[in-house]
PDB file of C-alpha atoms and ligand atoms in Angstrom:
ATOM      1  CA  MET A   1     149.526 155.086 199.059  1.00  0.00           C
ATOM      2  CA  THR A   2     149.811 152.008 201.202  1.00  0.00           C
ATOM      3  CA  ALA A   3     150.432 152.408 204.884  1.00  0.00           C
ATOM      4  CA  LYS A   4     154.029 152.193 205.954  1.00  0.00           C
ATOM      5  CA  THR A   5     154.590 148.876 207.661  1.00  0.00           C
ATOM      6  CA  SER A   6     157.589 148.306 209.854  1.00  0.00           C
ATOM      7  CA  PRO A   7     160.018 145.709 208.511  1.00  0.00           C
ATOM      8  CA  ALA A   8     159.485 142.226 209.861  1.00  0.00           C
ATOM      9  CA  TYR A   9     162.984 141.923 211.233  1.00  0.00           C
ATOM     10  CA  ILE A  10     165.441 144.547 212.489  1.00  0.00           C
ATOM     11  CA  GLY A  11     168.530 143.273 214.258  1.00  0.00           C
ATOM     12  CA  ARG A  12     171.600 144.991 215.609  1.00  0.00           C
ATOM     13  CA  PHE A  13     175.157 144.599 216.813  1.00  0.00           C
ATOM     14  CA  ALA A  14     175.963 146.898 219.716  1.00  0.00           C
ATOM     15  CA  PRO A  15     179.667 146.903 220.609  1.00  0.00           C
ATOM     16  CA  THR A  16     181.123 148.809 223.547  1.00  0.00           C
ATOM     17  CA  PRO A  17     184.322 150.642 222.541  1.00  0.00           C
ATOM     18  CA  SER A  18     186.178 149.693 225.726  1.00  0.00           C
ATOM     19  CA  GLY A  19     188.473 147.600 223.570  1.00  0.00           C
ATOM     20  CA  HIS A  20     188.869 145.964 220.188  1.00  0.00           C
ATOM     21  CA  LEU A  21     186.676 143.217 218.793  1.00  0.00           C
ATOM     22  CA  HIS A  22     187.856 139.691 219.588  1.00  0.00           C
ATOM     23  CA  PHE A  23     186.666 136.252 218.587  1.00  0.00           C
ATOM     24  CA  GLY A  24     183.747 136.353 221.053  1.00  0.00           C
ATOM     25  CA  SER A  25     182.495 139.627 219.563  1.00  0.00           C
ATOM     26  CA  LEU A  26     182.839 138.154 216.080  1.00  0.00           C
ATOM     27  CA  VAL A  27     180.531 135.295 217.063  1.00  0.00           C
ATOM     28  CA  ALA A  28     177.950 137.812 218.317  1.00  0.00           C
ATOM     29  CA  ALA A  29     178.256 140.063 215.260  1.00  0.00           C
ATOM     30  CA  LEU A  30     178.027 137.103 212.910  1.00  0.00           C
ATOM     31  CA  ALA A  31     175.009 135.502 214.588  1.00  0.00           C
ATOM     32  CA  SER A  32     173.044 138.756 214.731  1.00  0.00           C
ATOM     33  CA  TYR A  33     173.954 139.504 211.108  1.00  0.00           C
ATOM     34  CA  LEU A  34     173.025 136.076 209.757  1.00  0.00           C
ATOM     35  CA  ASP A  35     169.831 135.867 211.779  1.00  0.00           C
ATOM     36  CA  ALA A  36     168.747 139.180 210.190  1.00  0.00           C
ATOM     37  CA  ARG A  37     169.970 138.631 206.648  1.00  0.00           C
ATOM     38  CA  SER A  38     168.660 135.078 206.395  1.00  0.00           C
ATOM     39  CA  VAL A  39     165.121 136.485 206.552  1.00  0.00           C
ATOM     40  CA  GLY A  40     165.844 139.599 204.479  1.00  0.00           C
ATOM     41  CA  GLY A  41     165.925 141.755 207.600  1.00  0.00           C
ATOM     42  CA  ARG A  42     167.810 144.920 208.386  1.00  0.00           C
ATOM     43  CA  TRP A  43     170.985 144.893 210.464  1.00  0.00           C
ATOM     44  CA  LEU A  44     172.168 147.947 212.379  1.00  0.00           C
ATOM     45  CA  VAL A  45     175.349 148.811 214.221  1.00  0.00           C
ATOM     46  CA  ARG A  46     175.124 150.878 217.381  1.00  0.00           C
ATOM     47  CA  MET A  47     178.172 152.129 219.242  1.00  0.00           C
ATOM     48  CA  GLU A  48     177.544 151.837 222.981  1.00  0.00           C
ATOM     49  CA  ASP A  49     179.884 154.615 224.048  1.00  0.00           C
ATOM     50  CA  LEU A  50     178.208 155.491 227.336  1.00  0.00           C
ATOM     51  CA  ASP A  51     181.330 155.407 229.437  1.00  0.00           C
ATOM     52  CA  PRO A  52     184.076 157.705 228.085  1.00  0.00           C
ATOM     53  CA  PRO A  53     186.495 156.987 230.963  1.00  0.00           C
ATOM     54  CA  ARG A  54     186.473 153.301 230.011  1.00  0.00           C
ATOM     55  CA  GLU A  55     186.726 153.913 226.288  1.00  0.00           C
ATOM     56  CA  GLU A  56     189.959 152.870 224.639  1.00  0.00           C
ATOM     57  CA  PRO A  57     191.224 155.593 222.290  1.00  0.00           C
ATOM     58  CA  GLY A  58     190.791 154.521 218.685  1.00  0.00           C
ATOM     59  CA  ALA A  59     188.512 151.614 219.572  1.00  0.00           C
ATOM     60  CA  GLN A  60     185.476 152.941 217.673  1.00  0.00           C
ATOM     61  CA  VAL A  61     187.375 153.264 214.425  1.00  0.00           C
ATOM     62  CA  ALA A  62     189.087 149.912 214.948  1.00  0.00           C
ATOM     63  CA  ILE A  63     185.745 148.179 215.565  1.00  0.00           C
ATOM     64  CA  LEU A  64     184.187 149.568 212.386  1.00  0.00           C
ATOM     65  CA  LYS A  65     187.293 148.714 210.376  1.00  0.00           C
ATOM     66  CA  ALA A  66     187.275 145.167 211.696  1.00  0.00           C
ATOM     67  CA  LEU A  67     183.581 144.758 210.810  1.00  0.00           C
ATOM     68  CA  GLU A  68     184.277 146.028 207.290  1.00  0.00           C
ATOM     69  CA  SER A  69     187.273 143.810 206.745  1.00  0.00           C
ATOM     70  CA  TYR A  70     185.190 140.819 207.866  1.00  0.00           C
ATOM     71  CA  GLY A  71     182.629 141.649 205.182  1.00  0.00           C
ATOM     72  CA  PHE A  72     179.839 143.088 207.343  1.00  0.00           C
ATOM     73  CA  GLU A  73     177.630 145.790 205.851  1.00  0.00           C
ATOM     74  CA  TRP A  74     175.136 147.562 208.075  1.00  0.00           C
ATOM     75  CA  ASP A  75     172.013 149.458 207.112  1.00  0.00           C
ATOM     76  CA  GLY A  76     171.794 153.185 207.579  1.00  0.00           C
ATOM     77  CA  ASP A  77     174.100 155.341 209.650  1.00  0.00           C
ATOM     78  CA  MET A  78     175.692 153.975 212.747  1.00  0.00           C
ATOM     79  CA  VAL A  79     174.107 155.379 215.916  1.00  0.00           C
ATOM     80  CA  ARG A  80     176.260 156.467 218.855  1.00  0.00           C
ATOM     81  CA  GLN A  81     174.792 156.394 222.338  1.00  0.00           C
ATOM     82  CA  SER A  82     176.823 159.510 223.149  1.00  0.00           C
ATOM     83  CA  ASP A  83     174.466 161.357 220.763  1.00  0.00           C
ATOM     84  CA  ARG A  84     171.378 160.171 222.626  1.00  0.00           C
ATOM     85  CA  HIS A  85     171.798 161.785 226.044  1.00  0.00           C
ATOM     86  CA  ASP A  86     168.809 164.081 225.608  1.00  0.00           C
ATOM     87  CA  ALA A  87     166.497 161.140 225.020  1.00  0.00           C
ATOM     88  CA  TYR A  88     167.864 159.322 228.070  1.00  0.00           C
ATOM     89  CA  ALA A  89     167.538 162.446 230.227  1.00  0.00           C
ATOM     90  CA  GLN A  90     163.933 162.964 229.220  1.00  0.00           C
ATOM     91  CA  VAL A  91     162.892 159.455 230.218  1.00  0.00           C
ATOM     92  CA  LEU A  92     164.973 159.491 233.368  1.00  0.00           C
ATOM     93  CA  ASN A  93     163.396 162.736 234.542  1.00  0.00           C
ATOM     94  CA  SER A  94     159.958 161.488 233.800  1.00  0.00           C
ATOM     95  CA  LEU A  95     160.558 158.293 235.802  1.00  0.00           C
ATOM     96  CA  PHE A  96     161.975 160.382 238.645  1.00  0.00           C
ATOM     97  CA  ASN A  97     159.100 162.848 238.605  1.00  0.00           C
ATOM     98  CA  HIS A  98     156.582 160.034 238.740  1.00  0.00           C
ATOM     99  CA  GLY A  99     158.285 158.485 241.737  1.00  0.00           C
ATOM    100  CA  LEU A 100     159.271 155.409 239.753  1.00  0.00           C
ATOM    101  CA  ALA A 101     162.949 156.194 240.216  1.00  0.00           C
ATOM    102  CA  TYR A 102     164.719 157.884 243.095  1.00  0.00           C
ATOM    103  CA  ALA A 103     168.062 159.333 244.066  1.00  0.00           C
ATOM    104  CA  CYS A 104     170.486 157.196 246.029  1.00  0.00           C
ATOM    105  CA  THR A 105     173.436 158.596 247.946  1.00  0.00           C
ATOM    106  CA  CYS A 106     174.728 155.316 249.346  1.00  0.00           C
ATOM    107  CA  SER A 107     178.461 154.859 249.121  1.00  0.00           C
ATOM    108  CA  ARG A 108     180.085 151.771 247.693  1.00  0.00           C
ATOM    109  CA  LYS A 109     181.310 150.926 251.157  1.00  0.00           C
ATOM    110  CA  GLN A 110     177.818 151.165 252.643  1.00  0.00           C
ATOM    111  CA  LEU A 111     176.529 148.714 250.048  1.00  0.00           C
ATOM    112  CA  GLU A 112     179.351 146.217 250.390  1.00  0.00           C
ATOM    113  CA  PRO A 113     177.510 143.848 252.767  1.00  0.00           C
ATOM    114  CA  TYR A 114     174.619 143.431 250.327  1.00  0.00           C
ATOM    115  CA  HIS A 115     176.522 141.635 247.540  1.00  0.00           C
ATOM    116  CA  GLY A 116     175.214 143.711 244.672  1.00  0.00           C
ATOM    117  CA  ILE A 117     171.525 143.519 245.593  1.00  0.00           C
ATOM    118  CA  TYR A 118     170.477 146.990 246.607  1.00  0.00           C
ATOM    119  CA  PRO A 119     168.482 146.845 249.859  1.00  0.00           C
ATOM    120  CA  GLY A 120     166.411 149.955 249.124  1.00  0.00           C
ATOM    121  CA  LEU A 121     168.026 152.166 251.754  1.00  0.00           C
ATOM    122  CA  CYS A 122     167.224 155.413 249.917  1.00  0.00           C
ATOM    123  CA  ARG A 123     163.821 154.361 248.567  1.00  0.00           C
ATOM    124  CA  ASN A 124     161.831 156.755 250.665  1.00  0.00           C
ATOM    125  CA  ALA A 125     164.536 159.246 251.555  1.00  0.00           C
ATOM    126  CA  GLY A 126     163.429 161.857 249.036  1.00  0.00           C
ATOM    127  CA  HIS A 127     167.000 162.886 248.091  1.00  0.00           C
ATOM    128  CA  ASP A 128     167.320 165.248 245.168  1.00  0.00           C
ATOM    129  CA  GLN A 129     169.189 164.297 242.010  1.00  0.00           C
ATOM    130  CA  GLN A 130     172.322 166.305 242.783  1.00  0.00           C
ATOM    131  CA  ASP A 131     175.366 164.132 243.503  1.00  0.00           C
ATOM    132  CA  ALA A 132     173.299 160.987 243.607  1.00  0.00           C
ATOM    133  CA  ALA A 133     172.834 157.861 241.563  1.00  0.00           C
ATOM    134  CA  ILE A 134     169.340 157.365 240.173  1.00  0.00           C
ATOM    135  CA  ARG A 135     167.786 153.976 240.829  1.00  0.00           C
ATOM    136  CA  LEU A 136     164.678 152.441 239.352  1.00  0.00           C
ATOM    137  CA  ARG A 137     162.233 150.915 241.833  1.00  0.00           C
ATOM    138  CA  VAL A 138     161.629 147.290 240.955  1.00  0.00           C
ATOM    139  CA  PRO A 139     158.464 145.358 241.756  1.00  0.00           C
ATOM    140  CA  GLU A 140     158.506 142.247 243.939  1.00  0.00           C
ATOM    141  CA  LEU A 141     157.778 140.123 240.912  1.00  0.00           C
ATOM    142  CA  GLU A 142     159.358 137.446 238.823  1.00  0.00           C
ATOM    143  CA  TYR A 143     159.996 138.289 235.178  1.00  0.00           C
ATOM    144  CA  HIS A 144     160.454 135.589 232.609  1.00  0.00           C
ATOM    145  CA  PHE A 145     160.840 135.121 228.898  1.00  0.00           C
ATOM    146  CA  ILE A 146     161.588 132.367 226.424  1.00  0.00           C
ATOM    147  CA  ASP A 147     165.008 132.699 224.866  1.00  0.00           C
ATOM    148  CA  ARG A 148     165.409 131.159 221.423  1.00  0.00           C
ATOM    149  CA  VAL A 149     168.555 129.305 222.462  1.00  0.00           C
ATOM    150  CA  GLN A 150     168.616 129.228 226.253  1.00  0.00           C
ATOM    151  CA  GLY A 151     164.927 128.427 226.713  1.00  0.00           C
ATOM    152  CA  GLU A 152     162.933 129.764 229.627  1.00  0.00           C
ATOM    153  CA  TYR A 153     164.684 132.236 231.892  1.00  0.00           C
ATOM    154  CA  ARG A 154     163.238 133.587 235.131  1.00  0.00           C
ATOM    155  CA  GLN A 155     164.415 136.150 237.605  1.00  0.00           C
ATOM    156  CA  HIS A 156     162.768 137.740 240.611  1.00  0.00           C
ATOM    157  CA  LEU A 157     163.576 141.422 240.337  1.00  0.00           C
ATOM    158  CA  GLY A 158     163.132 142.277 243.983  1.00  0.00           C
ATOM    159  CA  ARG A 159     165.039 139.309 245.387  1.00  0.00           C
ATOM    160  CA  ASP A 160     167.702 138.768 242.729  1.00  0.00           C
ATOM    161  CA  VAL A 161     168.406 142.302 241.521  1.00  0.00           C
ATOM    162  CA  GLY A 162     166.928 145.053 243.686  1.00  0.00           C
ATOM    163  CA  ASP A 163     166.387 148.649 242.636  1.00  0.00           C
ATOM    164  CA  PHE A 164     168.989 149.187 239.945  1.00  0.00           C
ATOM    165  CA  VAL A 165     170.978 152.175 238.736  1.00  0.00           C
ATOM    166  CA  ILE A 166     169.809 153.952 235.590  1.00  0.00           C
ATOM    167  CA  ARG A 167     172.155 156.916 235.970  1.00  0.00           C
ATOM    168  CA  ARG A 168     175.380 156.754 237.868  1.00  0.00           C
ATOM    169  CA  ARG A 169     176.409 159.267 240.456  1.00  0.00           C
ATOM    170  CA  ASP A 170     178.987 160.677 238.020  1.00  0.00           C
ATOM    171  CA  GLY A 171     176.130 161.479 235.621  1.00  0.00           C
ATOM    172  CA  LEU A 172     176.736 158.643 233.153  1.00  0.00           C
ATOM    173  CA  TYR A 173     173.641 156.817 231.947  1.00  0.00           C
ATOM    174  CA  ALA A 174     173.474 153.102 232.650  1.00  0.00           C
ATOM    175  CA  TYR A 175     173.513 150.460 229.966  1.00  0.00           C
ATOM    176  CA  GLN A 176     170.126 149.046 231.082  1.00  0.00           C
ATOM    177  CA  LEU A 177     168.299 152.295 230.388  1.00  0.00           C
ATOM    178  CA  ALA A 178     170.117 153.223 227.182  1.00  0.00           C
ATOM    179  CA  VAL A 179     169.814 149.797 225.594  1.00  0.00           C
ATOM    180  CA  VAL A 180     166.051 149.622 226.142  1.00  0.00           C
ATOM    181  CA  LEU A 181     165.436 153.117 224.804  1.00  0.00           C
ATOM    182  CA  ASP A 182     167.649 152.640 221.774  1.00  0.00           C
ATOM    183  CA  ASP A 183     166.359 149.199 220.855  1.00  0.00           C
ATOM    184  CA  ALA A 184     162.828 150.624 220.901  1.00  0.00           C
ATOM    185  CA  TRP A 185     163.765 153.840 219.097  1.00  0.00           C
ATOM    186  CA  GLN A 186     165.513 151.887 216.346  1.00  0.00           C
ATOM    187  CA  GLY A 187     162.599 149.477 216.032  1.00  0.00           C
ATOM    188  CA  ILE A 188     164.707 146.432 216.911  1.00  0.00           C
ATOM    189  CA  THR A 189     162.601 143.283 216.686  1.00  0.00           C
ATOM    190  CA  ASP A 190     165.293 140.737 217.503  1.00  0.00           C
ATOM    191  CA  ILE A 191     168.176 140.880 219.938  1.00  0.00           C
ATOM    192  CA  VAL A 192     171.003 138.424 219.401  1.00  0.00           C
ATOM    193  CA  ARG A 193     173.828 138.815 221.917  1.00  0.00           C
ATOM    194  CA  GLY A 194     176.044 136.974 224.380  1.00  0.00           C
ATOM    195  CA  ALA A 195     174.678 134.979 227.297  1.00  0.00           C
ATOM    196  CA  ASP A 196     176.485 137.304 229.712  1.00  0.00           C
ATOM    197  CA  LEU A 197     173.470 139.590 229.216  1.00  0.00           C
ATOM    198  CA  LEU A 198     170.852 136.934 229.957  1.00  0.00           C
ATOM    199  CA  ASP A 199     170.522 138.130 233.547  1.00  0.00           C
ATOM    200  CA  SER A 200     170.125 141.751 232.398  1.00  0.00           C
ATOM    201  CA  THR A 201     167.115 140.862 230.285  1.00  0.00           C
ATOM    202  CA  PRO A 202     164.470 140.814 233.058  1.00  0.00           C
ATOM    203  CA  ARG A 203     165.502 144.368 234.035  1.00  0.00           C
ATOM    204  CA  GLN A 204     165.068 145.339 230.409  1.00  0.00           C
ATOM    205  CA  LEU A 205     161.670 143.624 230.229  1.00  0.00           C
ATOM    206  CA  TYR A 206     160.556 145.613 233.241  1.00  0.00           C
ATOM    207  CA  LEU A 207     161.709 148.896 231.685  1.00  0.00           C
ATOM    208  CA  GLN A 208     159.897 148.026 228.459  1.00  0.00           C
ATOM    209  CA  GLU A 209     156.724 147.282 230.379  1.00  0.00           C
ATOM    210  CA  LEU A 210     157.005 150.472 232.392  1.00  0.00           C
ATOM    211  CA  LEU A 211     157.564 152.621 229.302  1.00  0.00           C
ATOM    212  CA  GLY A 212     154.986 150.890 227.125  1.00  0.00           C
ATOM    213  CA  LEU A 213     157.592 149.599 224.657  1.00  0.00           C
ATOM    214  CA  ARG A 214     157.336 146.502 222.536  1.00  0.00           C
ATOM    215  CA  GLN A 215     159.269 143.474 223.760  1.00  0.00           C
ATOM    216  CA  PRO A 216     161.742 142.143 221.181  1.00  0.00           C
ATOM    217  CA  ARG A 217     162.586 138.482 220.725  1.00  0.00           C
ATOM    218  CA  TYR A 218     165.794 137.346 222.404  1.00  0.00           C
ATOM    219  CA  LEU A 219     168.532 134.942 221.437  1.00  0.00           C
ATOM    220  CA  HIS A 220     171.435 134.648 223.863  1.00  0.00           C
ATOM    221  CA  LEU A 221     174.511 133.015 222.397  1.00  0.00           C
ATOM    222  CA  PRO A 222     176.880 130.787 224.330  1.00  0.00           C
ATOM    223  CA  LEU A 223     179.785 132.821 225.585  1.00  0.00           C
ATOM    224  CA  ILE A 224     183.166 131.880 224.197  1.00  0.00           C
ATOM    225  CA  THR A 225     185.376 131.251 227.205  1.00  0.00           C
ATOM    226  CA  GLN A 226     189.053 130.880 227.967  1.00  0.00           C
ATOM    227  CA  PRO A 227     190.539 127.798 229.612  1.00  0.00           C
ATOM    228  CA  ASP A 228     190.253 129.619 232.962  1.00  0.00           C
ATOM    229  CA  GLY A 229     186.500 129.936 232.356  1.00  0.00           C
ATOM    230  CA  ASN A 230     186.582 133.685 231.791  1.00  0.00           C
ATOM    231  CA  LYS A 231     184.720 135.473 229.053  1.00  0.00           C
ATOM    232  CA  LEU A 232     186.951 136.239 226.106  1.00  0.00           C
ATOM    233  CA  GLY A 233     188.273 139.775 226.218  1.00  0.00           C
ATOM    234  CA  LYS A 234     187.603 140.385 229.912  1.00  0.00           C
ATOM    235  CA  SER A 235     190.477 139.373 232.160  1.00  0.00           C
ATOM    236  CA  TYR A 236     192.458 137.875 229.340  1.00  0.00           C
ATOM    237  CA  ARG A 237     193.721 140.050 226.489  1.00  0.00           C
ATOM    238  CA  SER A 238     192.404 138.108 223.542  1.00  0.00           C
ATOM    239  CA  PRO A 239     193.931 139.137 220.242  1.00  0.00           C
ATOM    240  CA  PRO A 240     192.168 141.710 218.047  1.00  0.00           C
ATOM    241  CA  LEU A 241     190.504 140.486 214.870  1.00  0.00           C
ATOM    242  CA  GLU A 242     193.060 140.910 212.120  1.00  0.00           C
ATOM    243  CA  ALA A 243     192.012 141.463 208.529  1.00  0.00           C
ATOM    244  CA  HIS A 244     194.187 138.669 207.160  1.00  0.00           C
ATOM    245  CA  GLN A 245     192.517 136.207 209.531  1.00  0.00           C
ATOM    246  CA  ALA A 246     188.999 136.987 208.336  1.00  0.00           C
ATOM    247  CA  THR A 247     188.329 133.766 206.430  1.00  0.00           C
ATOM    248  CA  PRO A 248     189.601 131.263 209.021  1.00  0.00           C
ATOM    249  CA  LEU A 249     188.018 133.135 211.922  1.00  0.00           C
ATOM    250  CA  LEU A 250     184.653 133.498 210.178  1.00  0.00           C
ATOM    251  CA  LEU A 251     184.742 129.750 209.471  1.00  0.00           C
ATOM    252  CA  ARG A 252     185.565 129.085 213.090  1.00  0.00           C
ATOM    253  CA  ALA A 253     182.745 131.388 214.238  1.00  0.00           C
ATOM    254  CA  LEU A 254     180.286 129.653 211.899  1.00  0.00           C
ATOM    255  CA  ARG A 255     181.262 126.280 213.362  1.00  0.00           C
ATOM    256  CA  ALA A 256     181.006 127.644 216.905  1.00  0.00           C
ATOM    257  CA  LEU A 257     177.418 128.552 215.999  1.00  0.00           C
ATOM    258  CA  GLY A 258     176.700 124.985 214.906  1.00  0.00           C
ATOM    259  CA  GLN A 259     176.695 125.786 211.183  1.00  0.00           C
ATOM    260  CA  ASN A 260     178.450 123.476 208.746  1.00  0.00           C
ATOM    261  CA  PRO A 261     180.498 125.304 206.125  1.00  0.00           C
ATOM    262  CA  GLY A 262     182.026 122.733 203.772  1.00  0.00           C
ATOM    263  CA  ALA A 263     185.666 122.321 202.843  1.00  0.00           C
ATOM    264  CA  GLU A 264     185.070 124.134 199.547  1.00  0.00           C
ATOM    265  CA  LEU A 265     184.730 127.354 201.577  1.00  0.00           C
ATOM    266  CA  GLU A 266     188.239 127.106 203.064  1.00  0.00           C
ATOM    267  CA  HIS A 267     189.459 129.860 200.693  1.00  0.00           C
ATOM    268  CA  ALA A 268     186.254 131.853 200.292  1.00  0.00           C
ATOM    269  CA  THR A 269     186.259 135.622 200.770  1.00  0.00           C
ATOM    270  CA  PRO A 270     184.552 137.064 203.871  1.00  0.00           C
ATOM    271  CA  GLN A 271     181.690 138.285 201.657  1.00  0.00           C
ATOM    272  CA  GLU A 272     181.226 134.794 200.211  1.00  0.00           C
ATOM    273  CA  LEU A 273     181.178 133.293 203.698  1.00  0.00           C
ATOM    274  CA  LEU A 274     178.548 135.754 204.890  1.00  0.00           C
ATOM    275  CA  LYS A 275     176.482 135.041 201.811  1.00  0.00           C
ATOM    276  CA  TRP A 276     176.772 131.295 202.367  1.00  0.00           C
ATOM    277  CA  GLY A 277     176.021 131.824 206.049  1.00  0.00           C
ATOM    278  CA  SER A 278     172.773 133.703 205.444  1.00  0.00           C
ATOM    279  CA  ALA A 279     171.605 131.201 202.824  1.00  0.00           C
ATOM    280  CA  HIS A 280     172.233 128.268 205.191  1.00  0.00           C
ATOM    281  CA  TRP A 281     171.569 129.855 208.580  1.00  0.00           C
ATOM    282  CA  ASP A 282     169.868 127.566 211.066  1.00  0.00           C
ATOM    283  CA  ALA A 283     169.597 129.130 214.517  1.00  0.00           C
ATOM    284  CA  THR A 284     168.284 125.865 215.973  1.00  0.00           C
ATOM    285  CA  ARG A 285     171.799 124.434 215.527  1.00  0.00           C
ATOM    286  CA  ILE A 286     173.366 126.910 217.957  1.00  0.00           C
ATOM    287  CA  PRO A 287     174.649 124.966 220.989  1.00  0.00           C
ATOM    288  CA  ARG A 288     172.166 125.292 223.848  1.00  0.00           C
ATOM    289  CA  THR A 289     174.756 126.099 226.464  1.00  0.00           C
ATOM    290  CA  LEU A 290     175.782 129.205 228.346  1.00  0.00           C
ATOM    291  CA  THR A 291     179.462 128.850 227.547  1.00  0.00           C
ATOM    292  CA  LEU A 292     181.603 127.339 224.845  1.00  0.00           C
ATOM    293  CA  PRO A 293     185.279 126.840 225.656  1.00  0.00           C
ATOM    294  CA  GLU A 294     187.359 128.344 222.872  1.00  0.00           C
ATOM    295  CA  ALA A 295     189.781 125.456 223.027  1.00  0.00           C
ATOM    296  CA  GLN A 296     187.060 123.062 221.857  1.00  0.00           C
ATOM    297  CA  LEU A 297     186.523 124.975 218.640  1.00  0.00           C
ATOM    298  CA  LEU A 298     188.371 124.007 215.483  1.00  0.00           C
TER     299      LEU A 298
HETATM  300  N1  LIG B 301     177.268 146.820 224.438  1.00  0.00           N
HETATM  301  C1  LIG B 301     177.062 145.520 225.004  1.00  0.00           C
HETATM  302  C2  LIG B 301     178.353 144.737 225.002  1.00  0.00           C
HETATM  303  O1  LIG B 301     179.242 145.054 224.222  1.00  0.00           O
HETATM  304  C3  LIG B 301     176.037 144.725 224.252  1.00  0.00           C
HETATM  305  C4  LIG B 301     174.686 145.219 224.531  1.00  0.00           C
HETATM  306  C5  LIG B 301     173.575 144.381 223.975  1.00  0.00           C
HETATM  307  O2  LIG B 301     173.781 143.663 222.981  1.00  0.00           O
HETATM  308  O3  LIG B 301     172.475 144.476 224.508  1.00  0.00           O
HETATM  309  O4  LIG B 301     178.489 143.812 225.781  1.00  0.00           O
HETATM  310 ZN1  LIG B 302     171.008 154.643 248.637  1.00  0.00          ZN
END
C-alpha cells in the first residue's frame, strides 16, 4: 500500500443562496472550474447558507440547476454550511475559552461613529456569550499575501479591520469563520473568487494561522460591474442565468477572463466550451484589475 497523498489541486465554488446566479457568479464559477480542471484537479461546490433570513426561497435548487445547465460537474456531494454548525461551534468555543475571542454587547448605534472598525470596547469586559456577538481579537500586525491576479495585498488588521465578528448576536456564524474552517476541512488548495473578497483575505489568513491550518493559494477575479459601478447582483437586479443562454454567456465569461475562444465555438454546447476552456486555460491572461465593467464585454 502506498501512502494516501492529497490531490495536488482542490478548488471550489461557494455560492450564497441569497439570490440566483448572475453573470458575475458565472465568471467566478467558470474561473474556479477551469483553474481546477486544467490541471486535473477536483472541483467542489459548497452552499454557503449561513444566513437563513437572507436566503431566497428556491435559490439553492435554482443555483444547482443553473450550474448543471451550464455544463458544470462537481466532485462528490455538495456540502451545506447549515450542516456544519457543530464544527463551527467547537472552534468558536475553543477560541472563546482561550481568551482569543470575546463577547461583545455593543449596539449598532454605539458603534456608528467608528465606521466599521471595532474599537475594542468590550475586549476586557468579560461578558458571557449570552445575547452577545463573539469577536476575534486581532493582532496589531499587517498581513499580506501574493494574489495570482491582483499581486501583493496588504492589510493591517488592527488599524484597518479591528476585532471582527465570528458569531453574530442572533447566533448566526460569520462567513469569515465558516469559510476558513470549511476550506481547510475540504482540503481546498486554491481559492478562486471575486475581488470583493480581497479585503476579507487577511482576516482569513489570521484565522488559518491561529488554528494551524494550511494557507491556500488565492486568485481574486475582477468584479463584473454595472454602469453605476456596483457589483453585479447587489443593488441592481441582474438577470438570472437562463439555460438557453448558456453558450453565449459562457463565451462572454471566457472572454471576460481573457481567454480567446474562436468563432468555431459560437454554436458549441456548454460541455464543449468547458472542455475547450480547460484545455486552453491561461490564468495569466485574466485582466489584472479589480473591476471589469460589464458594458465593455462583448
Ligand atoms: N459565498 C461567498 C459569496 O457568494 C463566496 C465565498 C468565497 O468564495 O470565499 O460571495
Ligand atoms: Zn462591544
